CSV table of N, CA and C in Angstrom, one decimal:
chain,number,residue,atom,x,y,z
Q,413,MET,N,1.0,-1.1,-0.1
Q,413,MET,CA,-0.1,0.2,0.0
Q,413,MET,C,0.9,1.3,0.2
Q,414,THR,N,0.2,2.2,-0.1
Q,414,THR,CA,0.9,3.3,-0.8
Q,414,THR,C,1.5,4.0,1.0
Q,415,SER,N,2.7,5.0,0.9
Q,415,SER,CA,2.6,6.0,2.2
Q,415,SER,C,1.4,6.5,2.6
Q,416,VAL,N,0.9,6.5,3.7
Q,416,VAL,CA,-0.1,6.9,4.8
Q,416,VAL,C,0.3,8.7,5.0
Q,417,SER,N,-0.4,9.3,5.3
Q,417,SER,CA,-0.5,10.9,5.5
Q,417,SER,C,-1.1,10.3,7.2
Q,418,ASN,N,0.2,11.8,7.7
Q,418,ASN,CA,-0.1,11.3,9.5
Q,418,ASN,C,-1.5,11.5,10.1
Q,419,ARG,N,-2.2,12.7,9.2
Q,419,ARG,CA,-3.5,12.9,9.3
Q,419,ARG,C,-4.6,11.6,8.9
Q,420,ASP,N,-4.3,11.0,8.2
Q,420,ASP,CA,-5.0,9.5,8.6
Q,420,ASP,C,-4.9,8.8,8.7
Q,421,LEU,N,-3.6,9.2,9.9
Q,421,LEU,CA,-3.3,7.7,10.4
Q,421,LEU,C,-4.0,8.6,11.9
Q,422,CYS,N,-3.9,9.4,12.3
Q,422,CYS,CA,-4.4,10.2,13.3
Q,422,CYS,C,-6.0,10.5,13.4
Q,423,ARG,N,-6.4,10.1,12.2
Q,423,ARG,CA,-8.1,10.4,12.3
Q,423,ARG,C,-8.6,8.8,12.0
Q,424,PHE,N,-7.6,8.0,11.7
Q,424,PHE,CA,-8.4,6.1,12.2
Q,424,PHE,C,-8.0,6.0,13.8
Q,425,PHE,N,-6.8,6.3,14.1
Q,425,PHE,CA,-6.5,5.7,15.7
Q,425,PHE,C,-6.9,6.6,17.0
Q,426,TYR,N,-7.1,7.7,16.6
Q,426,TYR,CA,-7.8,8.8,17.6
Q,426,TYR,C,-9.2,9.4,17.6
Q,427,VAL,N,-9.8,9.4,18.2
Q,427,VAL,CA,-11.2,10.3,18.5
Q,427,VAL,C,-11.2,11.9,19.8
Q,428,GLU,N,-11.3,12.9,19.0
Q,428,GLU,CA,-11.2,13.9,20.0
Q,428,GLU,C,-11.9,13.7,21.3
Q,429,ALA,N,-11.3,13.9,21.7
Q,429,ALA,CA,-11.7,13.9,23.6
Q,429,ALA,C,-12.3,14.9,24.2
Q,430,SER,N,-11.7,16.3,24.0
Q,430,SER,CA,-11.7,17.2,24.3
Q,430,SER,C,-11.4,18.8,24.0
Q,431,ASP,N,-11.0,19.7,24.6
Q,431,ASP,CA,-10.0,21.0,23.7
Q,431,ASP,C,-8.9,20.5,23.7
Q,432,HIS,N,-8.3,20.0,22.7
Q,432,HIS,CA,-7.1,19.5,22.0
Q,432,HIS,C,-6.5,18.4,22.5
Q,433,TYR,N,-7.6,18.0,22.9
Q,433,TYR,CA,-7.2,16.1,23.5
Q,433,TYR,C,-7.6,15.0,22.5
Q,434,PHE,N,-7.1,14.5,22.4
Q,434,PHE,CA,-7.2,13.1,21.5
Q,434,PHE,C,-6.8,11.8,22.4
Q,435,ALA,N,-7.8,11.3,22.2
Q,435,ALA,CA,-8.1,9.6,22.9
Q,435,ALA,C,-7.4,8.3,22.2
Q,436,CYS,N,-6.5,7.6,22.3
Q,436,CYS,CA,-6.3,7.0,21.5
Q,436,CYS,C,-7.7,5.6,21.5
Q,437,ASN,N,-7.5,5.0,20.6
Q,437,ASN,CA,-8.7,4.0,19.9
Q,437,ASN,C,-7.9,2.4,20.4
Q,438,TYR,N,-6.8,2.7,20.6
Q,438,TYR,CA,-6.1,1.1,21.3
Q,438,TYR,C,-6.3,1.0,22.7
Q,439,CYS,N,-5.8,2.1,22.9
Q,439,CYS,CA,-5.4,2.3,25.1
Q,439,CYS,C,-5.8,3.1,25.8
Q,440,GLY,N,-7.0,3.9,24.5
Q,440,GLY,CA,-7.2,5.6,25.8
Q,440,GLY,C,-6.6,6.3,26.6
Q,441,THR,N,-5.3,6.1,25.6
Q,441,THR,CA,-4.3,7.3,26.6
Q,441,THR,C,-4.9,8.8,25.7
Q,442,ARG,N,-4.7,9.8,26.3
Q,442,ARG,CA,-5.1,10.7,25.9
Q,442,ARG,C,-3.8,11.8,25.8
Q,443,ARG,N,-3.8,12.1,24.7
Q,443,ARG,CA,-2.6,13.3,24.4
Q,443,ARG,C,-3.0,14.6,24.0
Q,444,LYS,N,-2.2,15.5,23.8
Q,444,LYS,CA,-2.7,16.9,24.1
Q,444,LYS,C,-2.3,17.5,22.4
Q,445,GLN,N,-2.7,17.8,21.9
Q,445,GLN,CA,-2.3,18.2,20.2
Q,445,GLN,C,-3.2,19.6,19.7
Q,446,LEU,N,-2.6,20.0,19.9
Q,446,LEU,CA,-2.4,21.9,19.0
Q,446,LEU,C,-2.8,21.7,18.2
Q,447,PRO,N,-3.4,22.6,17.8
Q,447,PRO,CA,-4.3,23.2,16.3
Q,447,PRO,C,-2.7,23.4,15.8
Q,448,SER,N,-2.9,23.3,14.3
Q,448,SER,CA,-1.6,23.4,13.4
Q,448,SER,C,0.2,23.1,13.7
Q,449,SER,N,0.0,22.5,14.4
Q,449,SER,CA,1.4,21.7,15.4
Q,449,SER,C,1.7,20.5,14.8
Q,450,GLY,N,0.7,19.9,13.9
Q,450,GLY,CA,1.6,18.8,13.1
Q,450,GLY,C,0.8,18.0,13.8
Q,451,TYR,N,1.3,16.5,13.6
Q,451,TYR,CA,0.7,15.5,14.6
Q,451,TYR,C,1.9,14.7,15.0
Q,452,ALA,N,2.7,15.4,15.2
Q,452,ALA,CA,4.2,14.1,16.3
Q,452,ALA,C,3.8,13.7,17.4
Q,453,ASN,N,2.9,14.3,18.1
Q,453,ASN,CA,3.1,14.0,19.4
Q,453,ASN,C,2.2,12.7,19.3
Q,454,LEU,N,0.9,12.6,18.5
Q,454,LEU,CA,-0.3,11.4,18.5
Q,454,LEU,C,0.4,10.3,17.5
Q,455,ILE,N,1.5,10.6,16.4
Q,455,ILE,CA,2.0,9.6,15.9
Q,455,ILE,C,3.2,9.3,16.6
Q,456,ASN,N,4.2,9.9,17.5
Q,456,ASN,CA,5.2,9.6,18.4
Q,456,ASN,C,4.8,8.8,19.4
Q,457,HIS,N,3.2,8.1,19.8
Q,457,HIS,CA,2.5,7.9,21.0
Q,457,HIS,C,2.3,6.0,19.7
Q,458,LEU,N,1.8,6.6,18.9
Q,458,LEU,CA,1.7,5.5,18.5
Q,458,LEU,C,3.0,4.8,17.7
Q,459,LYS,N,3.9,4.9,17.5
Q,459,LYS,CA,5.1,4.3,17.5
Q,459,LYS,C,5.7,3.9,18.3
Q,460,ASP,N,5.7,4.7,19.9
Q,460,ASP,CA,6.1,3.5,21.0
Q,460,ASP,C,5.0,2.9,21.6
Q,461,LYS,N,4.1,2.8,21.7
Q,461,LYS,CA,3.3,2.0,22.6
Q,461,LYS,C,2.7,0.8,21.4
Q,462,HIS,N,2.2,1.3,19.9
Q,462,HIS,CA,1.6,0.4,19.1
Q,462,HIS,C,2.8,0.7,17.9
Q,463,PRO,N,3.8,-0.6,18.1
Q,463,PRO,CA,4.1,-0.1,16.3
Q,463,PRO,C,4.2,-1.3,15.7
Q,464,ASN,N,2.9,-1.9,15.4
Q,464,ASN,CA,2.2,-2.5,14.6
Q,464,ASN,C,1.0,-1.5,14.2
Q,465,TYR,N,0.9,-0.4,14.0
Q,465,TYR,CA,0.0,0.8,13.8
Q,465,TYR,C,0.0,0.5,12.7
Q,466,VAL,N,1.2,0.8,11.6
Q,466,VAL,CA,0.7,1.0,10.4
Q,466,VAL,C,-0.1,0.1,9.6
Q,467,ASP,N,0.6,-1.1,10.3
Q,467,ASP,CA,-0.1,-2.6,9.3
Q,467,ASP,C,-1.4,-2.9,10.2
Q,468,ALA,N,-1.9,-2.9,11.3
Q,468,ALA,CA,-3.5,-2.6,11.4
Q,468,ALA,C,-4.2,-1.8,10.8
Q,469,TYR,N,-3.8,-0.6,10.3
Q,469,TYR,CA,-4.2,1.1,9.3
Q,469,TYR,C,-4.4,-0.4,7.9
Q,470,ASN,N,-3.6,-0.4,7.4
Q,470,ASN,CA,-3.3,-1.1,6.0
Q,470,ASN,C,-4.6,-2.2,6.0
Q,471,ALA,N,-4.4,-2.7,7.3
Q,471,ALA,CA,-5.2,-4.1,7.1
Q,471,ALA,C,-6.7,-3.9,7.2
Q,472,HIS,N,-6.9,-2.9,8.0
Q,472,HIS,CA,-8.6,-2.3,8.1
Q,472,HIS,C,-8.9,-1.9,6.4
Q,473,GLN,N,-7.7,-0.9,5.8
Q,473,GLN,CA,-8.3,-0.3,4.7
Q,473,GLN,C,-8.8,-1.4,3.7
Q,474,ARG,N,-7.7,-2.4,3.5
Q,474,ARG,CA,-8.0,-3.4,2.5
Q,474,ARG,C,-9.7,-4.4,3.0
Q,475,ARG,N,-10.0,-4.8,4.1
Q,475,ARG,CA,-11.0,-4.8,4.4
Q,475,ARG,C,-12.3,-3.7,4.1
Q,476,GLN,N,-12.0,-2.4,4.3
Q,476,GLN,CA,-13.1,-1.6,3.5
Q,476,GLN,C,-13.3,-1.1,2.2
Q,477,ALA,N,-12.7,-1.8,1.9
Q,477,ALA,CA,-12.1,-1.1,0.1
Q,477,ALA,C,-13.6,-0.8,-0.7
Q,478,GLY,N,-14.3,-1.5,0.3
Q,478,GLY,CA,-15.4,-1.9,-0.7
Q,478,GLY,C,-16.8,-1.1,-0.2
Q,479,SER,N,-16.5,-0.6,1.3
Q,479,SER,CA,-16.8,0.4,1.9
Q,479,SER,C,-17.2,1.4,1.4
Q,480,LEU,N,-18.5,2.2,1.6
Q,480,LEU,CA,-18.6,3.6,1.1
Q,480,LEU,C,-18.1,4.8,2.3
Q,481,THR,N,-18.3,4.2,3.6
Q,481,THR,CA,-17.3,5.0,4.6
Q,481,THR,C,-16.1,5.1,3.6
Q,482,ALA,N,-15.4,3.9,3.5
Q,482,ALA,CA,-14.1,4.5,3.2
Q,482,ALA,C,-13.8,5.4,2.4
Q,483,HIS,N,-14.6,5.8,1.4
Q,483,HIS,CA,-14.3,6.2,0.4
Q,483,HIS,C,-14.8,8.1,0.6
Q,484,GLY,N,-15.2,7.9,1.9
Q,484,GLY,CA,-15.9,9.1,2.4
Q,484,GLY,C,-17.1,10.0,1.8
Q,485,PHE,N,-18.0,8.8,1.4
Q,485,PHE,CA,-19.4,9.4,0.4
Q,485,PHE,C,-20.5,9.0,2.0
Q,486,VAL,N,-19.9,8.5,2.8
Q,486,VAL,CA,-21.2,8.7,4.0
Q,486,VAL,C,-21.0,10.0,5.4
Q,487,ASN,N,-22.1,10.9,5.0
Q,487,ASN,CA,-21.6,12.0,6.1
Q,487,ASN,C,-21.9,11.1,7.7
Q,488,PRO,N,-20.6,11.6,8.6
Q,488,PRO,CA,-20.4,11.2,9.8
Q,488,PRO,C,-21.8,10.9,11.0
Q,489,THR,N,-22.6,12.1,10.7
Q,489,THR,CA,-23.6,12.5,11.5
Q,489,THR,C,-25.1,11.1,11.0
Q,490,ALA,N,-24.9,11.4,9.4
Q,490,ALA,CA,-25.9,9.9,8.9
Q,490,ALA,C,-25.9,8.5,9.4
Q,491,SER,N,-24.3,8.4,9.5
Q,491,SER,CA,-23.6,6.7,9.9
Q,491,SER,C,-24.4,6.3,11.4
Q,492,ASN,N,-23.8,8.0,12.2
Q,492,ASN,CA,-24.0,7.7,13.6
Q,492,ASN,C,-25.5,7.6,13.6
Q,493,MET,N,-26.7,8.6,13.1
Q,493,MET,CA,-28.2,7.9,13.3
Q,493,MET,C,-28.5,6.6,12.9
Q,494,TYR,N,-27.5,6.1,11.8
Q,494,TYR,CA,-28.0,4.8,11.4
Q,494,TYR,C,-28.2,3.8,12.4
Q,495,GLN,N,-26.3,4.1,12.9
Q,495,GLN,CA,-26.5,2.5,13.7
Q,495,GLN,C,-27.3,2.7,14.9
Q,496,TRP,N,-27.5,4.3,15.4
Q,496,TRP,CA,-28.2,4.2,16.7
Q,496,TRP,C,-29.8,3.4,16.2
Q,497,MET,N,-30.3,3.9,15.2
Q,497,MET,CA,-31.5,3.2,14.3
Q,497,MET,C,-31.6,2.0,14.7
Q,498,GLU,N,-30.6,1.4,13.9
Q,498,GLU,CA,-30.5,-0.1,13.7
Q,498,GLU,C,-30.2,-1.0,15.2
Q,499,TRP,N,-29.5,0.0,15.8
Q,499,TRP,CA,-29.5,-1.1,17.4
Q,499,TRP,C,-30.5,-0.9,18.2
Q,500,VAL,N,-31.3,0.1,18.0
Q,500,VAL,CA,-32.7,0.2,18.7
Q,500,VAL,C,-33.8,-0.9,17.7
Q,501,VAL,N,-34.0,-0.7,17.0
Q,501,VAL,CA,-34.6,-1.7,15.8
Q,501,VAL,C,-34.3,-2.8,16.2
Q,502,ASP,N,-33.6,-3.5,15.5
Q,502,ASP,CA,-33.0,-4.8,16.0
Q,502,ASP,C,-33.2,-5.4,17.4
Q,503,ARG,N,-32.9,-4.5,18.6
Q,503,ARG,CA,-33.2,-5.0,19.5
Q,503,ARG,C,-34.6,-4.9,20.4
Q,504,ASN,N,-35.1,-4.3,19.4
Q,504,ASN,CA,-36.7,-3.8,19.5
Q,504,ASN,C,-36.8,-3.8,21.1
Q,505,ILE,N,-36.0,-2.4,21.2
Q,505,ILE,CA,-36.1,-1.3,22.4
Q,505,ILE,C,-36.9,-0.3,22.3
Q,506,SER,N,-37.4,0.4,23.3
Q,506,SER,CA,-37.9,1.6,23.1
Q,506,SER,C,-36.8,2.6,22.8
Q,507,LEU,N,-36.9,4.2,21.9
Q,507,LEU,CA,-36.1,4.9,21.9
Q,507,LEU,C,-35.5,5.7,23.3
Q,508,SER,N,-36.3,6.0,24.3
Q,508,SER,CA,-35.9,6.3,25.5
Q,508,SER,C,-34.5,5.4,26.2
Q,509,GLU,N,-34.1,4.5,25.4
Q,509,GLU,CA,-33.0,3.6,26.1
Q,509,GLU,C,-31.6,4.4,25.6
Q,510,VAL,N,-32.1,5.5,24.8
Q,510,VAL,CA,-30.9,6.1,23.9
Q,510,VAL,C,-30.4,7.1,25.1
Q,511,ASP,N,-31.2,7.4,26.3
Q,511,ASP,CA,-31.4,8.6,27.0
Q,511,ASP,C,-30.7,8.2,28.2
Q,512,ASP,N,-30.4,6.5,28.6
Q,512,ASP,CA,-29.9,6.1,29.9
Q,512,ASP,C,-28.4,6.3,29.5
Q,513,PRO,N,-28.0,6.4,31.0
Q,513,PRO,CA,-26.5,7.0,31.1
Q,513,PRO,C,-25.4,5.5,31.1
Q,514,LEU,N,-26.0,4.6,31.5
Q,514,LEU,CA,-25.1,3.0,31.2
Q,514,LEU,C,-25.3,2.7,29.9
Q,515,THR,N,-25.9,2.6,28.7
Q,515,THR,CA,-26.2,2.9,27.5
Q,515,THR,C,-25.5,3.5,26.8
Q,516,ARG,N,-25.3,4.9,27.5
Q,516,ARG,CA,-24.1,5.6,26.4
Q,516,ARG,C,-22.8,5.6,26.8
Q,517,ASN,N,-22.9,4.7,28.2
Q,517,ASN,CA,-21.7,4.9,28.3
Q,517,ASN,C,-20.6,3.6,27.6
Q,518,MET,N,-21.9,2.4,27.5
Q,518,MET,CA,-21.5,1.5,26.8
Q,518,MET,C,-21.2,1.5,25.2
Q,519,SER,N,-22.3,2.4,24.6
Q,519,SER,CA,-21.6,2.4,23.9
Q,519,SER,C,-20.8,3.8,22.6
Q,520,LYS,N,-20.1,3.0,21.6
Q,520,LYS,CA,-19.1,3.5,20.9
Q,520,LYS,C,-19.5,4.8,19.8
Q,521,GLN,N,-20.7,4.9,19.8
Q,521,GLN,CA,-21.7,6.1,19.0
Q,521,GLN,C,-21.6,7.6,19.7
Q,522,LYS,N,-21.8,8.2,18.8
Q,522,LYS,CA,-22.4,9.4,19.6
Q,522,LYS,C,-23.1,9.4,20.1
Q,523,GLN,N,-23.3,10.4,21.2
Q,523,GLN,CA,-25.0,10.5,22.2
Q,523,GLN,C,-25.5,11.3,21.4
Q,524,ILE,N,-26.7,10.7,21.7
Q,524,ILE,CA,-28.2,11.6,20.9
Q,524,ILE,C,-29.0,11.3,22.0
Q,525,CYS,N,-30.5,12.0,21.7
Q,525,CYS,CA,-31.0,12.3,22.2
Q,525,CYS,C,-32.3,11.1,22.1
Q,526,SER,N,-33.7,10.7,22.8
Q,526,SER,CA,-34.6,10.2,21.8
Q,526,SER,C,-35.5,10.8,21.5
Q,527,LYS,N,-35.6,12.2,21.8
Q,527,LYS,CA,-36.2,13.3,20.3
Q,527,LYS,C,-35.2,13.0,19.6
Q,528,THR,N,-34.0,13.5,19.0
Q,528,THR,CA,-33.4,13.7,17.9
Q,528,THR,C,-33.3,12.2,17.0
Q,529,LEU,N,-33.4,11.0,17.8
Q,529,LEU,CA,-33.3,9.6,17.0
Q,529,LEU,C,-34.8,9.6,16.7
Q,530,LYS,N,-35.9,10.1,17.3
Q,530,LYS,CA,-37.5,10.0,16.5
Q,530,LYS,C,-38.1,11.0,15.9
Q,531,VAL,N,-36.9,12.1,15.4
Q,531,VAL,CA,-37.0,12.8,14.3
Q,531,VAL,C,-36.6,11.9,12.9
Q,532,PHE,N,-35.2,11.9,13.5
Q,532,PHE,CA,-34.5,11.2,12.1
Q,532,PHE,C,-35.4,10.0,11.9
Q,533,MET,N,-35.7,9.2,12.5
Q,533,MET,CA,-36.5,7.9,12.5
Q,533,MET,C,-37.7,8.8,11.9
Q,534,GLY,N,-38.2,9.5,11.8
Q,534,GLY,CA,-39.9,9.8,11.1
Q,534,GLY,C,-39.2,9.9,9.7
Q,535,LYS,N,-38.1,11.0,9.4
Q,535,LYS,CA,-37.5,11.5,7.9
Q,535,LYS,C,-37.0,9.8,7.5
Q,536,VAL,N,-36.7,9.2,8.0
Q,536,VAL,CA,-36.4,7.4,6.9
Q,536,VAL,C,-37.9,7.3,6.9
Q,537,VAL,N,-38.7,7.2,7.8
Q,537,VAL,CA,-40.3,6.9,7.1
Q,537,VAL,C,-40.7,7.2,6.3
Q,538,ALA,N,-40.1,8.8,6.0
Q,538,ALA,CA,-41.5,9.3,5.1
Q,538,ALA,C,-40.4,8.8,3.6
Q,539,ALA,N,-39.1,9.1,4.0
Q,539,ALA,CA,-38.3,8.9,2.3
Q,539,ALA,C,-38.5,7.2,1.8
Q,540,VAL,N,-38.7,6.2,2.6
Q,540,VAL,CA,-39.1,5.0,2.2
Q,540,VAL,C,-40.3,4.9,1.9
Q,541,GLU,N,-41.3,5.7,2.7
Q,541,GLU,CA,-43.2,5.7,1.9
Q,541,GLU,C,-42.9,6.6,0.5
Q,542,ALA,N,-42.1,7.8,0.5
Q,542,ALA,CA,-42.1,8.5,-0.8
Q,542,ALA,C,-41.5,7.3,-2.1
Q,543,LYS,N,-40.4,6.7,-1.7
Q,543,LYS,CA,-40.0,5.9,-2.7
Q,543,LYS,C,-40.7,4.3,-2.8
Q,544,ILE,N,-41.6,3.9,-1.9
Q,544,ILE,CA,-42.2,3.1,-2.0
Q,544,ILE,C,-43.6,3.5,-3.4
Q,545,SER,N,-44.0,4.6,-3.1
Q,545,SER,CA,-45.2,5.0,-3.7
Q,545,SER,C,-44.5,5.1,-4.9
Q,546,SER,N,-43.2,5.5,-5.4
Q,546,SER,CA,-43.2,6.4,-6.6
Q,546,SER,C,-43.0,4.8,-7.5
Q,547,GLU,N,-42.5,4.1,-6.8
Q,547,GLU,CA,-42.3,2.7,-8.1
Q,547,GLU,C,-43.5,1.6,-7.6
Q,548,MET,N,-44.1,1.8,-6.5
Q,548,MET,CA,-45.5,0.8,-7.1
Q,548,MET,C,-46.6,1.5,-6.8
Q,549,THR,N,-46.9,2.7,-7.5
Q,549,THR,CA,-48.1,3.4,-7.7
Q,549,THR,C,-49.3,3.0,-8.1
Q,550,SER,N,-48.9,1.6,-9.2
Q,550,SER,CA,-50.0,1.3,-10.2
Q,550,SER,C,-50.4,-0.5,-9.4
Q,551,PHE,N,-49.6,-0.7,-8.3
Q,551,PHE,CA,-49.0,-2.3,-7.6
Q,551,PHE,C,-49.7,-2.2,-6.4
Q,552,PHE,N,-50.1,-1.1,-5.6
Q,552,PHE,CA,-50.1,-1.4,-4.4
Q,552,PHE,C,-51.5,-0.6,-3.8
Q,553,GLY,N,-52.0,-1.6,-2.8
Q,553,GLY,CA,-53.1,-1.3,-2.5
Q,553,GLY,C,-53.5,-1.4,-0.9
Q,554,ILE,N,-54.3,-0.4,0.0
Q,554,ILE,CA,-54.3,-1.2,1.0
Q,554,ILE,C,-55.4,-1.9,1.2
Q,555,MET,N,-55.6,-3.0,2.4
Q,555,MET,CA,-57.2,-3.8,2.8
Q,555,MET,C,-56.9,-3.6,3.9
Q,556,PHE,N,-58.1,-3.1,4.4
Q,556,PHE,CA,-58.2,-3.3,5.6
Q,556,PHE,C,-59.4,-4.5,6.0
Q,557,ASP,N,-59.0,-5.2,7.2
Q,557,ASP,CA,-59.9,-6.6,8.0
Q,557,ASP,C,-60.0,-6.3,9.1
Q,558,ARG,N,-61.7,-6.5,9.3
Q,558,ARG,CA,-62.3,-6.4,10.3
Q,558,ARG,C,-62.3,-7.4,11.3
């Protein structure tokens, strides 16, 4: 694989924790990195504590080759909402579960509230209804049984 930029490595191996602090996805160590100062501090942590980080990154990129997320086509907010919706629907749990502090602590997803989830689920329903009605205009009917 071609050489990987420090920026790409840091985006993959770190998540922004708070003002100018980033948490390592491997071990959770928080490192300070000021804006416009490069990525040396973060990369040095990877080199010192996780020497096979480039191999891990390349392996992940090969596995994700067919994924739209790997090509940057999926908005992170949309991806986060989809994953919360998938979790709630697949487990058949109430929407308020996303507000539970224990659930939030155990999830790797960005936190959302149940009201936001409900709004986005409503938008998905509207989009699916519109798609179905446009494709099945003459083939679809509703029948009520008493």
